[in-house]
PDB file of C-alpha atoms in Angstrom:
ATOM      1  CA  MET A  10      65.256  96.981  74.142  1.00  0.00           C
ATOM      2  CA  PHE A  11      66.069  99.589  71.506  1.00  0.00           C
ATOM      3  CA  PHE A  12      62.780  99.018  69.650  1.00  0.00           C
ATOM      4  CA  CYS A  13      60.641  99.095  72.794  1.00  0.00           C
ATOM      5  CA  SER A  14      61.156 102.835  73.243  1.00  0.00           C
ATOM      6  CA  PHE A  15      59.633 103.505  69.804  1.00  0.00           C
ATOM      7  CA  THR A  16      56.521 101.387  70.353  1.00  0.00           C
ATOM      8  CA  PRO A  17      54.146 104.238  71.374  1.00  0.00           C
ATOM      9  CA  VAL A  18      55.371 106.363  68.477  1.00  0.00           C
ATOM     10  CA  MET A  19      54.823 103.549  65.998  1.00  0.00           C
ATOM     11  CA  LYS A  20      51.343 102.868  67.411  1.00  0.00           C
ATOM     12  CA  PHE A  21      50.499 106.556  67.013  1.00  0.00           C
ATOM     13  CA  PHE A  22      51.597 106.625  63.365  1.00  0.00           C
ATOM     14  CA  ARG A  23      49.816 103.347  62.632  1.00  0.00           C
ATOM     15  CA  ASN A  24      46.558 104.662  64.125  1.00  0.00           C
ATOM     16  CA  LEU A  25      46.989 107.954  62.265  1.00  0.00           C
ATOM     17  CA  GLY A  26      47.507 106.101  58.984  1.00  0.00           C
ATOM     18  CA  ILE A  27      44.436 103.941  59.563  1.00  0.00           C
ATOM     19  CA  LYS A  28      42.281 107.000  60.258  1.00  0.00           C
ATOM     20  CA  LEU A  29      43.613 108.843  57.201  1.00  0.00           C
ATOM     21  CA  LEU A  30      42.904 105.887  54.915  1.00  0.00           C
ATOM     22  CA  ALA A  31      39.381 105.512  56.332  1.00  0.00           C
ATOM     23  CA  ALA A  32      38.735 109.229  55.759  1.00  0.00           C
ATOM     24  CA  LEU A  33      40.065 108.911  52.201  1.00  0.00           C
ATOM     25  CA  VAL A  34      37.667 106.044  51.459  1.00  0.00           C
ATOM     26  CA  VAL A  35      34.696 107.965  52.879  1.00  0.00           C
ATOM     27  CA  LEU A  36      35.537 111.206  51.095  1.00  0.00           C
ATOM     28  CA  SER A  37      36.150 109.483  47.765  1.00  0.00           C
ATOM     29  CA  SER A  38      32.740 107.807  47.882  1.00  0.00           C
ATOM     30  CA  LEU A  39      30.850 111.060  48.568  1.00  0.00           C
ATOM     31  CA  SER A  40      29.549 113.359  45.854  1.00  0.00           C
ATOM     32  CA  TRP A  41      30.188 117.079  46.315  1.00  0.00           C
ATOM     33  CA  THR A  42      28.339 119.967  44.711  1.00  0.00           C
ATOM     34  CA  VAL A  43      29.756 123.488  44.931  1.00  0.00           C
ATOM     35  CA  GLU A  44      27.636 126.371  43.691  1.00  0.00           C
ATOM     36  CA  GLU A  45      29.191 129.795  43.186  1.00  0.00           C
ATOM     37  CA  HIS A  46      27.424 133.091  42.497  1.00  0.00           C
ATOM     38  CA  TYR A  47      29.429 135.770  40.700  1.00  0.00           C
ATOM     39  CA  CYS A  48      28.246 139.347  40.410  1.00  0.00           C
ATOM     40  CA  MET A  49      30.177 141.554  37.971  1.00  0.00           C
ATOM     41  CA  GLY A  50      32.992 139.026  37.904  1.00  0.00           C
ATOM     42  CA  ARG A  51      33.435 138.906  41.705  1.00  0.00           C
ATOM     43  CA  LEU A  52      32.588 135.927  43.875  1.00  0.00           C
ATOM     44  CA  VAL A  53      29.670 136.947  46.077  1.00  0.00           C
ATOM     45  CA  ASP A  54      28.398 133.651  47.505  1.00  0.00           C
ATOM     46  CA  MET A  55      29.580 130.066  47.573  1.00  0.00           C
ATOM     47  CA  SER A  56      27.698 127.051  48.885  1.00  0.00           C
ATOM     48  CA  VAL A  57      28.629 123.417  49.384  1.00  0.00           C
ATOM     49  CA  PHE A  58      25.824 120.784  49.350  1.00  0.00           C
ATOM     50  CA  GLY A  59      23.132 123.399  48.698  1.00  0.00           C
ATOM     51  CA  GLU A  60      22.052 126.306  46.563  1.00  0.00           C
ATOM     52  CA  SER A  61      23.936 129.582  46.764  1.00  0.00           C
ATOM     53  CA  HIS A  62      21.949 132.681  47.595  1.00  0.00           C
ATOM     54  CA  GLY A  63      22.229 135.431  45.070  1.00  0.00           C
ATOM     55  CA  CYS A  64      23.233 139.012  45.622  1.00  0.00           C
ATOM     56  CA  GLY A  65      19.731 140.283  44.940  1.00  0.00           C
ATOM     57  CA  MET A  66      20.608 141.764  41.557  1.00  0.00           C
ATOM     58  CA  GLU A  67      19.477 138.842  39.420  1.00  0.00           C
ATOM     59  CA  MET A  68      17.349 140.007  36.506  1.00  0.00           C
ATOM     60  CA  GLU A  69      13.935 138.514  36.045  1.00  0.00           C
ATOM     61  CA  ASP A  70      12.834 137.139  32.713  1.00  0.00           C
ATOM     62  CA  SER A  71      12.815 139.881  30.147  1.00  0.00           C
ATOM     63  CA  LEU A  72       9.669 141.747  29.389  1.00  0.00           C
ATOM     64  CA  PRO A  73       8.064 141.109  26.003  1.00  0.00           C
ATOM     65  CA  GLY A  74       9.294 144.395  24.547  1.00  0.00           C
ATOM     66  CA  GLN A  75      12.995 143.988  25.468  1.00  0.00           C
ATOM     67  CA  SER A  76      15.645 142.910  23.007  1.00  0.00           C
ATOM     68  CA  ASP A  77      18.149 140.057  23.568  1.00  0.00           C
ATOM     69  CA  ASP A  78      21.066 142.354  24.399  1.00  0.00           C
ATOM     70  CA  LYS A  79      19.138 143.835  27.334  1.00  0.00           C
ATOM     71  CA  LYS A  80      18.447 140.330  28.687  1.00  0.00           C
ATOM     72  CA  SER A  81      22.050 139.825  29.781  1.00  0.00           C
ATOM     73  CA  SER A  82      22.528 139.916  33.528  1.00  0.00           C
ATOM     74  CA  CYS A  83      25.506 141.091  35.536  1.00  0.00           C
ATOM     75  CA  CYS A  84      25.288 137.900  37.631  1.00  0.00           C
ATOM     76  CA  ASP A  85      26.601 134.455  36.777  1.00  0.00           C
ATOM     77  CA  GLU A  86      25.942 131.076  38.409  1.00  0.00           C
ATOM     78  CA  GLN A  87      28.555 128.344  38.292  1.00  0.00           C
ATOM     79  CA  THR A  88      28.047 124.798  39.556  1.00  0.00           C
ATOM     80  CA  ILE A  89      30.913 122.366  40.092  1.00  0.00           C
ATOM     81  CA  VAL A  90      30.025 118.712  40.722  1.00  0.00           C
ATOM     82  CA  PHE A  91      32.537 116.216  42.086  1.00  0.00           C
ATOM     83  CA  ASP A  92      31.152 112.731  41.488  1.00  0.00           C
ATOM     84  CA  GLY A  93      32.089 110.105  44.027  1.00  0.00           C
ATOM     85  CA  HIS A  94      32.448 106.402  43.468  1.00  0.00           C
ATOM     86  CA  ASP A  95      28.942 105.000  43.545  1.00  0.00           C
ATOM     87  CA  GLN A  96      29.849 101.475  42.504  1.00  0.00           C
ATOM     88  CA  LEU A  97      32.102  99.626  44.897  1.00  0.00           C
ATOM     89  CA  LYS A  98      33.456  96.242  43.943  1.00  0.00           C
ATOM     90  CA  VAL A  99      32.963  93.591  46.584  1.00  0.00           C
ATOM     91  CA  GLN A 100      35.217  90.634  46.015  1.00  0.00           C
ATOM     92  CA  LYS A 101      34.993  87.344  47.810  1.00  0.00           C
ATOM     93  CA  VAL A 102      38.243  85.533  48.409  1.00  0.00           C
ATOM     94  CA  GLN A 103      38.198  81.809  47.881  1.00  0.00           C
ATOM     95  CA  LEU A 104      40.699  80.147  50.217  1.00  0.00           C
ATOM     96  CA  ASP A 105      42.366  76.888  49.249  1.00  0.00           C
ATOM     97  CA  PHE A 106      42.246  74.394  52.113  1.00  0.00           C
ATOM     98  CA  SER A 107      43.862  71.477  50.389  1.00  0.00           C
ATOM     99  CA  PRO A 108      45.303  68.693  52.570  1.00  0.00           C
ATOM    100  CA  THR A 109      48.848  69.687  51.604  1.00  0.00           C
ATOM    101  CA  VAL A 110      48.382  73.212  52.923  1.00  0.00           C
ATOM    102  CA  LEU A 111      46.730  71.981  56.116  1.00  0.00           C
ATOM    103  CA  ASN A 112      49.526  69.464  56.741  1.00  0.00           C
ATOM    104  CA  ALA A 113      52.184  72.122  56.167  1.00  0.00           C
ATOM    105  CA  CYS A 114      50.466  74.488  58.603  1.00  0.00           C
ATOM    106  CA  TRP A 115      50.079  71.764  61.204  1.00  0.00           C
ATOM    107  CA  TYR A 116      53.745  70.809  60.896  1.00  0.00           C
ATOM    108  CA  TYR A 117      54.841  74.456  61.159  1.00  0.00           C
ATOM    109  CA  VAL A 118      52.851  75.004  64.352  1.00  0.00           C
ATOM    110  CA  TYR A 119      53.615  71.747  66.168  1.00  0.00           C
ATOM    111  CA  SER A 120      57.145  70.966  64.948  1.00  0.00           C
ATOM    112  CA  SER A 121      58.793  72.698  67.902  1.00  0.00           C
ATOM    113  CA  PHE A 122      56.902  70.416  70.312  1.00  0.00           C
ATOM    114  CA  LEU A 123      57.530  67.223  68.398  1.00  0.00           C
ATOM    115  CA  LEU A 124      61.218  67.629  67.574  1.00  0.00           C
ATOM    116  CA  THR A 125      62.452  68.597  71.045  1.00  0.00           C
ATOM    117  CA  SER A 126      62.909  66.102  73.818  1.00  0.00           C
ATOM    118  CA  PRO A 127      61.281  66.697  77.216  1.00  0.00           C
ATOM    119  CA  GLU A 128      64.733  66.988  78.842  1.00  0.00           C
ATOM    120  CA  LEU A 129      65.536  70.070  76.753  1.00  0.00           C
ATOM    121  CA  ILE A 130      62.368  71.922  77.729  1.00  0.00           C
ATOM    122  CA  SER A 131      63.193  73.718  80.963  1.00  0.00           C
ATOM    123  CA  PRO A 132      60.364  74.529  83.325  1.00  0.00           C
ATOM    124  CA  ILE A 133      59.713  78.140  84.174  1.00  0.00           C
ATOM    125  CA  GLU A 134      61.435  78.999  87.407  1.00  0.00           C
ATOM    126  CA  TYR A 135      59.431  81.359  89.522  1.00  0.00           C
ATOM    127  CA  PRO A 136      61.007  83.235  92.437  1.00  0.00           C
ATOM    128  CA  PRO A 137      60.219  81.805  95.864  1.00  0.00           C
ATOM    129  CA  PRO A 138      57.419  83.409  97.841  1.00  0.00           C
ATOM    130  CA  PRO A 139      58.416  86.069 100.353  1.00  0.00           C
ATOM    131  CA  VAL A 140      59.118  84.943 103.878  1.00  0.00           C
ATOM    132  CA  ARG A 141      56.669  86.182 106.475  1.00  0.00           C
ATOM    133  CA  VAL A 142      58.519  88.007 109.168  1.00  0.00           C
ATOM    134  CA  LYS A 143      55.606  88.723 111.483  1.00  0.00           C
ATOM    135  CA  ASP A 144      52.170  87.272 111.899  1.00  0.00           C
ATOM    136  CA  ILE A 145      49.847  89.674 110.060  1.00  0.00           C
ATOM    137  CA  GLN A 146      46.744  88.465 111.910  1.00  0.00           C
ATOM    138  CA  LEU A 147      48.256  89.434 115.258  1.00  0.00           C
ATOM    139  CA  LEU A 148      49.442  92.801 113.938  1.00  0.00           C
ATOM    140  CA  ASP A 149      46.012  93.694 112.535  1.00  0.00           C
ATOM    141  CA  GLU A 150      44.197  91.962 115.399  1.00  0.00           C
ATOM    142  CA  VAL A 151      42.011  89.984 113.021  1.00  0.00           C
ATOM    143  CA  PHE A 152      40.965  86.563 114.329  1.00  0.00           C
ATOM    144  CA  LEU A 153      38.742  83.853 112.926  1.00  0.00           C
ATOM    145  CA  ILE A 154      36.034  82.726 115.316  1.00  0.00           C
TER     146      ILE A 154
END
């Protein structure tokens, strides 16, 4: 009786745990790409699963007359890739159905029926049906023709 009051709580935590583990499996098998755009050392744009849009201050390729020190841009692109598990191991379990195991299982299941005598097995006692006080057909005026 003490454990029955905790049954809904335990079911809730069990379902929550199942959902969290399923989410963990899905998230660990996905690959994530995060692109960040920095302008003058400050984060301007960040994008997950796509390309980040710049701030509009990216420098084009240098003109032929410019030197290498003028090529440097104030913007910086940074890409972070989180690789997921792309190879999952599928294992098949080989069960051993030897006669010894089958006999032990059969004995475990049917031993309670074989070792007890029929006198010890009490039948289920149901409560007697309720006594009819009044005739319902007369009260409801329902008659079979």
